[in-house]
């Protein structure tokens, strides 16, 4: 190597060393980390036919509500890691159905956990037991999720738990419902709360007006009444759903939202959906995974016509036990005492 070549090589190495600190390493799963410093971000994570919301506050504190099905465990952990998190300050399991708590045991084992809130309702499923086992293994305590709680979190963010108002036989009705407010932009996150819980919340007199609504029970017709929507007056609605046998979201609910003038975002069409606010402005982002709306409606119609559950094991695996006569997938053969409720 000549003296000139040596000088050129040294010069190039010097330039590389100067520029290297400015390089950014992308997360391992190639998920882009959105700059939300000093802002409130609400992530509606695409977990298929299930639900999960991650909330990151202006100073970086976190709330995780639900964690999708067991099949989404790895995705849940990867998504939280992509946001460079090591702690969940508040974890809320809205109710014990598998499509809401299935991934939470993995989250509990992989991250530091602060407070845990769950409603006083049990389930005899292995999925729910796994969550309780993970909590016990880390010597964590469970606080009861119920209406009237004001959660200590970020100084400038109000976090109110407005349901369950009462005690209900249906686990969906026992869902923890959270209203989150930062500046001029409130969010209402509803779990699988249905008509009875919605009515009791309205009767409680709590302010329901919200810019962003998580549509209850994945867009099931048993939730999101016209009266409920009139109280909330949402500008935007998010529906978390995936391929399913229930016809979610139903045309009836989509029609009510359209009549209300609400813009709808769906995880089955858009992937992960992100709202970011500084308290004044509101930005919306999502995974670029749009599908043809007409094709989606056709697929939904076909799913509604699919056969009913063939066994109680399948009902429990779907997190829908007990299943009622008016529920999609109900099978009279599984209703041994003929009371309109199967797989009690």
mmCIF file of C-alpha atoms in Angstrom:
data_model
loop_
_atom_site.group_PDB
_atom_site.id
_atom_site.type_symbol
_atom_site.label_atom_id
_atom_site.label_comp_id
_atom_site.label_asym_id
_atom_site.label_seq_id
_atom_site.Cartn_x
_atom_site.Cartn_y
_atom_site.Cartn_z
ATOM 1 C CA UNK A 1 0.000 0.000 0.000
ATOM 2 C CA UNK A 2 1.427 3.412 -1.009
ATOM 3 C CA UNK A 3 1.717 6.347 1.379
ATOM 4 C CA UNK A 4 -1.135 8.109 -0.502
ATOM 5 C CA UNK A 5 -3.432 5.064 -0.205
ATOM 6 C CA UNK A 6 -2.678 4.858 3.512
ATOM 7 C CA UNK A 7 -3.622 8.518 3.988
ATOM 8 C CA UNK A 8 -6.868 8.062 2.024
ATOM 9 C CA UNK A 9 -7.772 4.957 4.113
ATOM 10 C CA UNK A 10 -7.123 6.817 7.377
ATOM 11 C CA UNK A 11 -9.239 9.744 6.183
ATOM 12 C CA UNK A 12 -12.152 7.435 5.317
ATOM 13 C CA UNK A 13 -11.944 5.681 8.689
ATOM 14 C CA UNK A 14 -12.008 9.046 10.445
ATOM 15 C CA UNK A 15 -15.143 10.111 8.545
ATOM 16 C CA UNK A 16 -16.846 6.802 9.447
ATOM 17 C CA UNK A 17 -16.013 7.244 13.132
ATOM 18 C CA UNK A 18 -17.436 10.785 13.095
ATOM 19 C CA UNK A 19 -20.689 9.723 11.421
ATOM 20 C CA UNK A 20 -21.214 6.486 13.370
ATOM 21 C CA UNK A 21 -22.777 8.053 16.518
ATOM 22 C CA UNK A 22 -25.424 9.694 14.336
ATOM 23 C CA UNK A 23 -26.611 6.336 13.022
ATOM 24 C CA UNK A 24 -29.769 4.868 14.513
ATOM 25 C CA UNK A 25 -30.335 1.152 14.879
ATOM 26 C CA UNK A 26 -33.849 0.045 13.952
ATOM 27 C CA UNK A 27 -35.745 -2.220 16.364
ATOM 28 C CA UNK A 28 -35.224 -5.933 15.757
ATOM 29 C CA UNK A 29 -38.740 -6.426 14.383
ATOM 30 C CA UNK A 30 -38.483 -3.359 12.090
ATOM 31 C CA UNK A 31 -41.411 -1.606 13.822
ATOM 32 C CA UNK A 32 -40.910 2.142 13.603
ATOM 33 C CA UNK A 33 -40.837 3.889 16.962
ATOM 34 C CA UNK A 34 -42.900 7.050 16.658
ATOM 35 C CA UNK A 35 -41.494 10.084 18.473
ATOM 36 C CA UNK A 36 -44.101 10.778 21.160
ATOM 37 C CA UNK A 37 -41.900 12.530 23.737
ATOM 38 C CA UNK A 38 -43.961 14.937 25.840
ATOM 39 C CA UNK A 39 -47.202 13.652 24.330
ATOM 40 C CA UNK A 40 -49.855 11.071 25.161
ATOM 41 C CA UNK A 41 -49.931 8.110 22.789
ATOM 42 C CA UNK A 42 -52.667 5.473 22.665
ATOM 43 C CA UNK A 43 -51.788 2.323 20.710
ATOM 44 C CA UNK A 44 -54.547 -0.025 19.582
ATOM 45 C CA UNK A 45 -52.467 -3.136 18.974
ATOM 46 C CA UNK A 46 -53.565 -5.474 16.183
ATOM 47 C CA UNK A 47 -54.024 -8.786 18.005
ATOM 48 C CA UNK A 48 -56.546 -10.257 15.578
ATOM 49 C CA UNK A 49 -59.873 -11.220 17.127
ATOM 50 C CA UNK A 50 -59.006 -9.801 20.518
ATOM 51 C CA UNK A 51 -58.115 -6.510 22.143
ATOM 52 C CA UNK A 52 -55.129 -4.685 23.603
ATOM 53 C CA UNK A 53 -54.311 -1.028 24.162
ATOM 54 C CA UNK A 54 -50.962 0.421 25.187
ATOM 55 C CA UNK A 55 -50.930 3.954 26.597
ATOM 56 C CA UNK A 56 -47.687 5.906 26.993
ATOM 57 C CA UNK A 57 -47.819 9.189 28.911
ATOM 58 C CA UNK A 58 -45.973 12.476 28.327
ATOM 59 C CA UNK A 59 -43.182 11.482 30.747
ATOM 60 C CA UNK A 60 -43.022 7.872 29.575
ATOM 61 C CA UNK A 61 -45.232 6.119 32.130
ATOM 62 C CA UNK A 62 -47.271 3.249 30.746
ATOM 63 C CA UNK A 63 -50.663 1.570 30.977
ATOM 64 C CA UNK A 64 -51.463 -1.719 29.257
ATOM 65 C CA UNK A 65 -55.106 -2.720 28.917
ATOM 66 C CA UNK A 66 -55.602 -6.371 27.901
ATOM 67 C CA UNK A 67 -53.251 -8.526 25.850
ATOM 68 C CA UNK A 68 -55.080 -10.446 23.126
ATOM 69 C CA UNK A 69 -55.246 -14.241 22.813
ATOM 70 C CA UNK A 70 -52.616 -16.825 23.797
ATOM 71 C CA UNK A 71 -51.568 -16.982 20.156
ATOM 72 C CA UNK A 72 -50.545 -13.313 20.351
ATOM 73 C CA UNK A 73 -48.121 -13.666 23.289
ATOM 74 C CA UNK A 74 -44.959 -13.286 21.199
ATOM 75 C CA UNK A 75 -46.435 -10.370 19.278
ATOM 76 C CA UNK A 76 -47.423 -8.594 22.482
ATOM 77 C CA UNK A 77 -43.933 -8.894 23.955
ATOM 78 C CA UNK A 78 -42.298 -7.866 20.664
ATOM 79 C CA UNK A 79 -44.560 -4.834 20.282
ATOM 80 C CA UNK A 80 -43.830 -3.585 23.797
ATOM 81 C CA UNK A 81 -40.120 -4.134 23.238
ATOM 82 C CA UNK A 82 -40.326 -2.208 19.949
ATOM 83 C CA UNK A 83 -41.532 0.769 21.968
ATOM 84 C CA UNK A 84 -38.376 0.415 24.120
ATOM 85 C CA UNK A 85 -40.311 -0.330 27.286
ATOM 86 C CA UNK A 86 -39.081 -2.225 30.322
ATOM 87 C CA UNK A 87 -41.978 -1.526 32.692
ATOM 88 C CA UNK A 88 -45.762 -1.467 32.640
ATOM 89 C CA UNK A 89 -46.766 0.947 35.403
ATOM 90 C CA UNK A 90 -50.445 -0.046 35.357
ATOM 91 C CA UNK A 91 -51.794 -3.278 33.884
ATOM 92 C CA UNK A 92 -55.565 -3.652 33.486
ATOM 93 C CA UNK A 93 -57.266 -6.915 32.550
ATOM 94 C CA UNK A 94 -60.774 -5.746 31.650
ATOM 95 C CA UNK A 95 -62.322 -9.205 32.187
ATOM 96 C CA UNK A 96 -61.134 -12.845 32.067
ATOM 97 C CA UNK A 97 -62.088 -13.771 28.467
ATOM 98 C CA UNK A 98 -59.205 -15.447 26.605
ATOM 99 C CA UNK A 99 -59.144 -12.922 23.749
ATOM 100 C CA UNK A 100 -58.383 -10.167 26.269
ATOM 101 C CA UNK A 101 -56.083 -11.817 28.823
ATOM 102 C CA UNK A 102 -54.391 -14.563 26.785
ATOM 103 C CA UNK A 103 -51.149 -12.669 26.209
ATOM 104 C CA UNK A 104 -50.876 -11.071 29.636
ATOM 105 C CA UNK A 105 -49.002 -13.901 31.365
ATOM 106 C CA UNK A 106 -46.124 -13.471 28.900
ATOM 107 C CA UNK A 107 -46.165 -9.699 29.432
ATOM 108 C CA UNK A 108 -46.062 -10.148 33.217
ATOM 109 C CA UNK A 109 -43.104 -12.518 32.942
ATOM 110 C CA UNK A 110 -41.105 -10.328 30.522
ATOM 111 C CA UNK A 111 -41.614 -6.858 32.031
ATOM 112 C CA UNK A 112 -41.544 -5.128 35.389
ATOM 113 C CA UNK A 113 -45.149 -4.595 36.490
ATOM 114 C CA UNK A 114 -46.470 -1.879 38.809
ATOM 115 C CA UNK A 115 -50.147 -2.045 39.777
ATOM 116 C CA UNK A 116 -52.590 -4.627 38.426
ATOM 117 C CA UNK A 117 -56.345 -4.022 38.199
ATOM 118 C CA UNK A 118 -58.898 -6.745 37.490
ATOM 119 C CA UNK A 119 -62.658 -6.874 38.145
ATOM 120 C CA UNK A 120 -63.967 -9.312 40.759
ATOM 121 C CA UNK A 121 -64.931 -12.030 38.335
ATOM 122 C CA UNK A 122 -63.373 -15.469 37.865
ATOM 123 C CA UNK A 123 -63.007 -17.900 34.988
ATOM 124 C CA UNK A 124 -62.118 -21.589 35.127
ATOM 125 C CA UNK A 125 -60.161 -21.488 31.859
ATOM 126 C CA UNK A 126 -56.497 -22.492 31.660
ATOM 127 C CA UNK A 127 -55.798 -19.117 30.011
ATOM 128 C CA UNK A 128 -57.039 -17.172 33.020
ATOM 129 C CA UNK A 129 -55.245 -19.513 35.415
ATOM 130 C CA UNK A 130 -51.975 -18.866 33.564
ATOM 131 C CA UNK A 131 -52.370 -15.129 34.172
ATOM 132 C CA UNK A 132 -53.007 -15.660 37.883
ATOM 133 C CA UNK A 133 -49.992 -17.983 38.084
ATOM 134 C CA UNK A 134 -47.729 -15.377 36.451
ATOM 135 C CA UNK A 135 -48.965 -12.778 38.943
ATOM 136 C CA UNK A 136 -48.320 -15.122 41.873
ATOM 137 C CA UNK A 137 -44.838 -16.045 40.618
ATOM 138 C CA UNK A 138 -43.795 -12.384 40.773
ATOM 139 C CA UNK A 139 -45.530 -11.804 44.146
ATOM 140 C CA UNK A 140 -47.737 -9.096 42.644
ATOM 141 C CA UNK A 141 -51.065 -7.976 44.092
ATOM 142 C CA UNK A 142 -54.374 -7.442 42.315
ATOM 143 C CA UNK A 143 -56.499 -4.348 42.964
ATOM 144 C CA UNK A 144 -60.213 -4.543 42.194
ATOM 145 C CA UNK A 145 -61.267 -2.781 39.002
ATOM 146 C CA UNK A 146 -64.559 -0.964 39.611
ATOM 147 C CA UNK A 147 -66.369 2.298 38.936
ATOM 148 C CA UNK A 148 -65.291 5.351 40.898
ATOM 149 C CA UNK A 149 -61.530 4.815 40.867
ATOM 150 C CA UNK A 150 -59.135 7.609 39.915
ATOM 151 C CA UNK A 151 -55.803 6.035 39.007
ATOM 152 C CA UNK A 152 -52.561 7.762 39.949
ATOM 153 C CA UNK A 153 -50.453 7.907 36.822
ATOM 154 C CA UNK A 154 -49.210 10.962 34.891
ATOM 155 C CA UNK A 155 -49.661 14.326 36.610
ATOM 156 C CA UNK A 156 -51.466 15.984 33.689
ATOM 157 C CA UNK A 157 -53.494 12.971 32.563
ATOM 158 C CA UNK A 158 -56.785 11.997 34.218
ATOM 159 C CA UNK A 159 -57.436 8.246 34.336
ATOM 160 C CA UNK A 160 -60.887 7.292 35.610
ATOM 161 C CA UNK A 161 -62.361 3.811 35.912
ATOM 162 C CA UNK A 162 -66.092 4.186 35.295
ATOM 163 C CA UNK A 163 -67.176 0.509 35.204
ATOM 164 C CA UNK A 164 -68.158 -2.034 36.299
ATOM 165 C CA UNK A 165 -70.809 -0.035 38.135
ATOM 166 C CA UNK A 166 -72.484 -3.117 39.595
ATOM 167 C CA UNK A 167 -72.085 -6.911 39.714
ATOM 168 C CA UNK A 168 -73.249 -8.830 36.638
ATOM 169 C CA UNK A 169 -73.551 -12.515 35.778
ATOM 170 C CA UNK A 170 -72.095 -11.991 32.306
ATOM 171 C CA UNK A 171 -68.297 -11.582 32.344
ATOM 172 C CA UNK A 172 -68.502 -9.126 29.432
ATOM 173 C CA UNK A 173 -70.693 -6.813 31.499
ATOM 174 C CA UNK A 174 -68.064 -6.923 34.265
ATOM 175 C CA UNK A 175 -65.531 -5.301 31.931
ATOM 176 C CA UNK A 176 -63.416 -2.507 33.364
ATOM 177 C CA UNK A 177 -64.128 0.682 31.389
ATOM 178 C CA UNK A 178 -61.524 3.449 31.444
ATOM 179 C CA UNK A 179 -61.842 7.119 30.519
ATOM 180 C CA UNK A 180 -58.528 8.783 29.788
ATOM 181 C CA UNK A 181 -58.254 12.573 29.360
ATOM 182 C CA UNK A 182 -55.290 14.727 28.364
ATOM 183 C CA UNK A 183 -55.975 18.371 27.581
ATOM 184 C CA UNK A 184 -58.804 18.651 25.084
ATOM 185 C CA UNK A 185 -58.804 15.005 24.021
ATOM 186 C CA UNK A 186 -60.595 12.284 26.054
ATOM 187 C CA UNK A 187 -60.494 8.575 25.164
ATOM 188 C CA UNK A 188 -63.066 5.962 26.234
ATOM 189 C CA UNK A 189 -61.821 2.356 26.393
ATOM 190 C CA UNK A 190 -64.625 -0.128 26.941
ATOM 191 C CA UNK A 191 -63.421 -3.759 26.930
ATOM 192 C CA UNK A 192 -66.388 -6.026 26.146
ATOM 193 C CA UNK A 193 -68.973 -3.986 28.095
ATOM 194 C CA UNK A 194 -72.472 -4.562 26.722
ATOM 195 C CA UNK A 195 -75.894 -2.937 26.948
ATOM 196 C CA UNK A 196 -76.534 -3.509 30.669
ATOM 197 C CA UNK A 197 -73.196 -2.031 31.708
ATOM 198 C CA UNK A 198 -73.551 0.821 29.198
ATOM 199 C CA UNK A 199 -76.975 1.705 30.650
ATOM 200 C CA UNK A 200 -75.661 1.666 34.219
ATOM 201 C CA UNK A 201 -72.721 3.873 33.262
ATOM 202 C CA UNK A 202 -75.085 6.384 31.663
ATOM 203 C CA UNK A 203 -77.305 6.331 34.755
ATOM 204 C CA UNK A 204 -74.269 6.978 36.993
ATOM 205 C CA UNK A 205 -74.052 10.506 35.603
ATOM 206 C CA UNK A 206 -70.334 10.343 34.716
ATOM 207 C CA UNK A 207 -69.277 12.483 31.755
ATOM 208 C CA UNK A 208 -68.942 10.228 28.713
ATOM 209 C CA UNK A 209 -68.024 12.712 25.989
ATOM 210 C CA UNK A 210 -64.915 11.472 24.227
ATOM 211 C CA UNK A 211 -63.095 12.168 20.984
ATOM 212 C CA UNK A 212 -61.948 8.560 20.600
ATOM 213 C CA UNK A 213 -64.078 5.507 21.463
ATOM 214 C CA UNK A 214 -62.968 1.898 21.582
ATOM 215 C CA UNK A 215 -66.130 0.199 20.347
ATOM 216 C CA UNK A 216 -67.358 -2.357 22.880
ATOM 217 C CA UNK A 217 -67.083 -6.119 22.319
ATOM 218 C CA UNK A 218 -65.330 -5.879 18.949
ATOM 219 C CA UNK A 219 -68.357 -4.292 17.290
ATOM 220 C CA UNK A 220 -70.929 -6.804 18.559
ATOM 221 C CA UNK A 221 -74.568 -5.766 18.251
ATOM 222 C CA UNK A 222 -74.917 -6.325 22.020
ATOM 223 C CA UNK A 223 -72.880 -3.145 22.617
ATOM 224 C CA UNK A 224 -72.676 0.443 21.345
ATOM 225 C CA UNK A 225 -76.323 1.483 21.427
ATOM 226 C CA UNK A 226 -77.502 4.650 19.692
ATOM 227 C CA UNK A 227 -78.136 6.274 23.087
ATOM 228 C CA UNK A 228 -74.589 5.376 24.186
ATOM 229 C CA UNK A 229 -73.131 7.008 21.069
ATOM 230 C CA UNK A 230 -75.226 10.153 21.565
ATOM 231 C CA UNK A 231 -73.778 10.517 25.072
ATOM 232 C CA UNK A 232 -70.198 10.031 23.895
ATOM 233 C CA UNK A 233 -70.334 11.907 20.566
ATOM 234 C CA UNK A 234 -67.087 10.314 19.357
ATOM 235 C CA UNK A 235 -65.225 11.865 16.444
ATOM 236 C CA UNK A 236 -63.299 8.639 15.967
ATOM 237 C CA UNK A 237 -64.034 5.020 16.810
ATOM 238 C CA UNK A 238 -61.650 2.074 16.866
ATOM 239 C CA UNK A 239 -62.843 -1.494 16.378
ATOM 240 C CA UNK A 240 -60.424 -4.239 17.398
ATOM 241 C CA UNK A 241 -61.328 -7.444 15.606
ATOM 242 C CA UNK A 242 -59.985 -10.098 13.261
ATOM 243 C CA UNK A 243 -61.185 -13.205 11.451
ATOM 244 C CA UNK A 244 -64.052 -14.557 13.554
ATOM 245 C CA UNK A 245 -67.235 -16.637 13.626
ATOM 246 C CA UNK A 246 -69.333 -13.921 15.255
ATOM 247 C CA UNK A 247 -69.809 -11.443 12.428
ATOM 248 C CA UNK A 248 -67.809 -8.759 14.272
ATOM 249 C CA UNK A 249 -68.116 -5.919 13.618
ATOM 250 C CA UNK A 250 -71.830 -6.115 12.828
ATOM 251 C CA UNK A 251 -73.484 -4.033 10.154
ATOM 252 C CA UNK A 252 -75.866 -2.666 12.795
ATOM 253 C CA UNK A 253 -73.031 -1.139 14.843
ATOM 254 C CA UNK A 254 -71.253 0.161 11.753
ATOM 255 C CA UNK A 255 -74.550 1.756 10.723
ATOM 256 C CA UNK A 256 -74.981 3.459 14.118
ATOM 257 C CA UNK A 257 -71.449 4.846 13.941
ATOM 258 C CA UNK A 258 -72.044 6.119 10.416
ATOM 259 C CA UNK A 259 -75.293 7.781 11.480
ATOM 260 C CA UNK A 260 -73.440 9.473 14.353
ATOM 261 C CA UNK A 261 -70.889 10.814 11.853
ATOM 262 C CA UNK A 262 -68.021 8.956 13.522
ATOM 263 C CA UNK A 263 -64.891 8.086 11.537
ATOM 264 C CA UNK A 264 -64.136 4.374 12.041
ATOM 265 C CA UNK A 265 -60.682 2.779 12.217
ATOM 266 C CA UNK A 266 -60.461 -1.030 12.253
ATOM 267 C CA UNK A 267 -57.447 -3.138 13.192
ATOM 268 C CA UNK A 268 -58.591 -5.897 10.810
ATOM 269 C CA UNK A 269 -58.184 -3.389 7.975
ATOM 270 C CA UNK A 270 -55.400 -1.095 9.168
ATOM 271 C CA UNK A 271 -53.258 -3.126 11.565
ATOM 272 C CA UNK A 272 -51.906 -1.244 14.594
ATOM 273 C CA UNK A 273 -53.641 2.111 15.101
ATOM 274 C CA UNK A 274 -51.969 4.974 16.952
ATOM 275 C CA UNK A 275 -53.398 8.227 18.331
ATOM 276 C CA UNK A 276 -50.949 10.874 19.571
ATOM 277 C CA UNK A 277 -51.927 14.125 21.290
ATOM 278 C CA UNK A 278 -50.142 16.998 22.993
ATOM 279 C CA UNK A 279 -53.443 17.921 24.643
ATOM 280 C CA UNK A 280 -54.366 20.297 21.823
ATOM 281 C CA UNK A 281 -53.806 18.594 18.461
ATOM 282 C CA UNK A 282 -54.536 14.962 17.653
ATOM 283 C CA UNK A 283 -52.554 12.869 15.163
ATOM 284 C CA UNK A 284 -53.555 9.446 13.829
ATOM 285 C CA UNK A 285 -51.257 6.833 12.322
ATOM 286 C CA UNK A 286 -51.630 3.163 11.446
ATOM 287 C CA UNK A 287 -49.969 0.198 9.812
ATOM 288 C CA UNK A 288 -50.217 0.585 6.032
ATOM 289 C CA UNK A 289 -52.334 -2.521 5.492
ATOM 290 C CA UNK A 290 -55.570 -1.326 3.892
ATOM 291 C CA UNK A 291 -57.968 -3.798 2.292
ATOM 292 C CA UNK A 292 -60.925 -3.293 0.017
ATOM 293 C CA UNK A 293 -63.956 -2.331 2.149
ATOM 294 C CA UNK A 294 -66.417 -4.153 -0.108
ATOM 295 C CA UNK A 295 -64.384 -7.373 0.150
ATOM 296 C CA UNK A 296 -64.331 -7.027 3.939
ATOM 297 C CA UNK A 297 -68.116 -6.651 4.101
ATOM 298 C CA UNK A 298 -68.529 -9.765 1.950
ATOM 299 C CA UNK A 299 -66.148 -11.731 4.181
ATOM 300 C CA UNK A 300 -68.057 -10.561 7.250
ATOM 301 C CA UNK A 301 -71.342 -11.771 5.742
ATOM 302 C CA UNK A 302 -69.802 -15.197 5.063
ATOM 303 C CA UNK A 303 -68.454 -15.460 8.588
ATOM 304 C CA UNK A 304 -71.893 -14.696 9.998
ATOM 305 C CA UNK A 305 -73.272 -17.657 8.047
ATOM 306 C CA UNK A 306 -70.630 -20.080 9.324
ATOM 307 C CA UNK A 307 -71.600 -23.078 11.456
ATOM 308 C CA UNK A 308 -72.145 -22.937 15.184
ATOM 309 C CA UNK A 309 -69.724 -24.147 17.866
ATOM 310 C CA UNK A 310 -69.543 -27.939 17.856
ATOM 311 C CA UNK A 311 -68.344 -28.398 21.440
ATOM 312 C CA UNK A 312 -68.112 -26.573 24.762
ATOM 313 C CA UNK A 313 -64.335 -26.985 24.536
ATOM 314 C CA UNK A 314 -64.387 -24.812 21.404
ATOM 315 C CA UNK A 315 -66.614 -22.272 23.156
ATOM 316 C CA UNK A 316 -64.226 -22.060 26.111
ATOM 317 C CA UNK A 317 -61.174 -21.860 23.869
ATOM 318 C CA UNK A 318 -62.769 -18.852 22.187
ATOM 319 C CA UNK A 319 -63.322 -17.317 25.619
ATOM 320 C CA UNK A 320 -67.102 -17.189 25.117
ATOM 321 C CA UNK A 321 -68.348 -19.562 27.805
ATOM 322 C CA UNK A 322 -71.131 -19.449 28.763
ATOM 323 C CA UNK A 323 -72.730 -18.702 25.389
ATOM 324 C CA UNK A 324 -76.321 -17.482 25.093
ATOM 325 C CA UNK A 325 -79.044 -18.190 22.583
ATOM 326 C CA UNK A 326 -78.719 -14.803 20.888
ATOM 327 C CA UNK A 327 -74.913 -15.013 20.613
ATOM 328 C CA UNK A 328 -73.264 -15.910 17.273
ATOM 329 C CA UNK A 329 -72.161 -19.537 17.288
ATOM 330 C CA UNK A 330 -74.762 -20.739 19.844
ATOM 331 C CA UNK A 331 -75.571 -24.437 19.470
ATOM 332 C CA UNK A 332 -78.809 -25.760 21.006
ATOM 333 C CA UNK A 333 -77.202 -29.236 21.271
ATOM 334 C CA UNK A 334 -74.790 -27.841 23.876
ATOM 335 C CA UNK A 335 -77.659 -26.341 25.919
ATOM 336 C CA UNK A 336 -78.472 -29.485 27.905
ATOM 337 C CA UNK A 337 -81.075 -27.960 30.231
ATOM 338 C CA UNK A 338 -82.710 -25.875 27.487
ATOM 339 C CA UNK A 339 -82.466 -22.588 29.397
ATOM 340 C CA UNK A 340 -80.966 -20.664 26.490
ATOM 341 C CA UNK A 341 -77.467 -20.751 27.975
ATOM 342 C CA UNK A 342 -74.935 -23.343 26.830
ATOM 343 C CA UNK A 343 -71.648 -24.415 28.380
ATOM 344 C CA UNK A 344 -72.334 -22.920 31.816
#
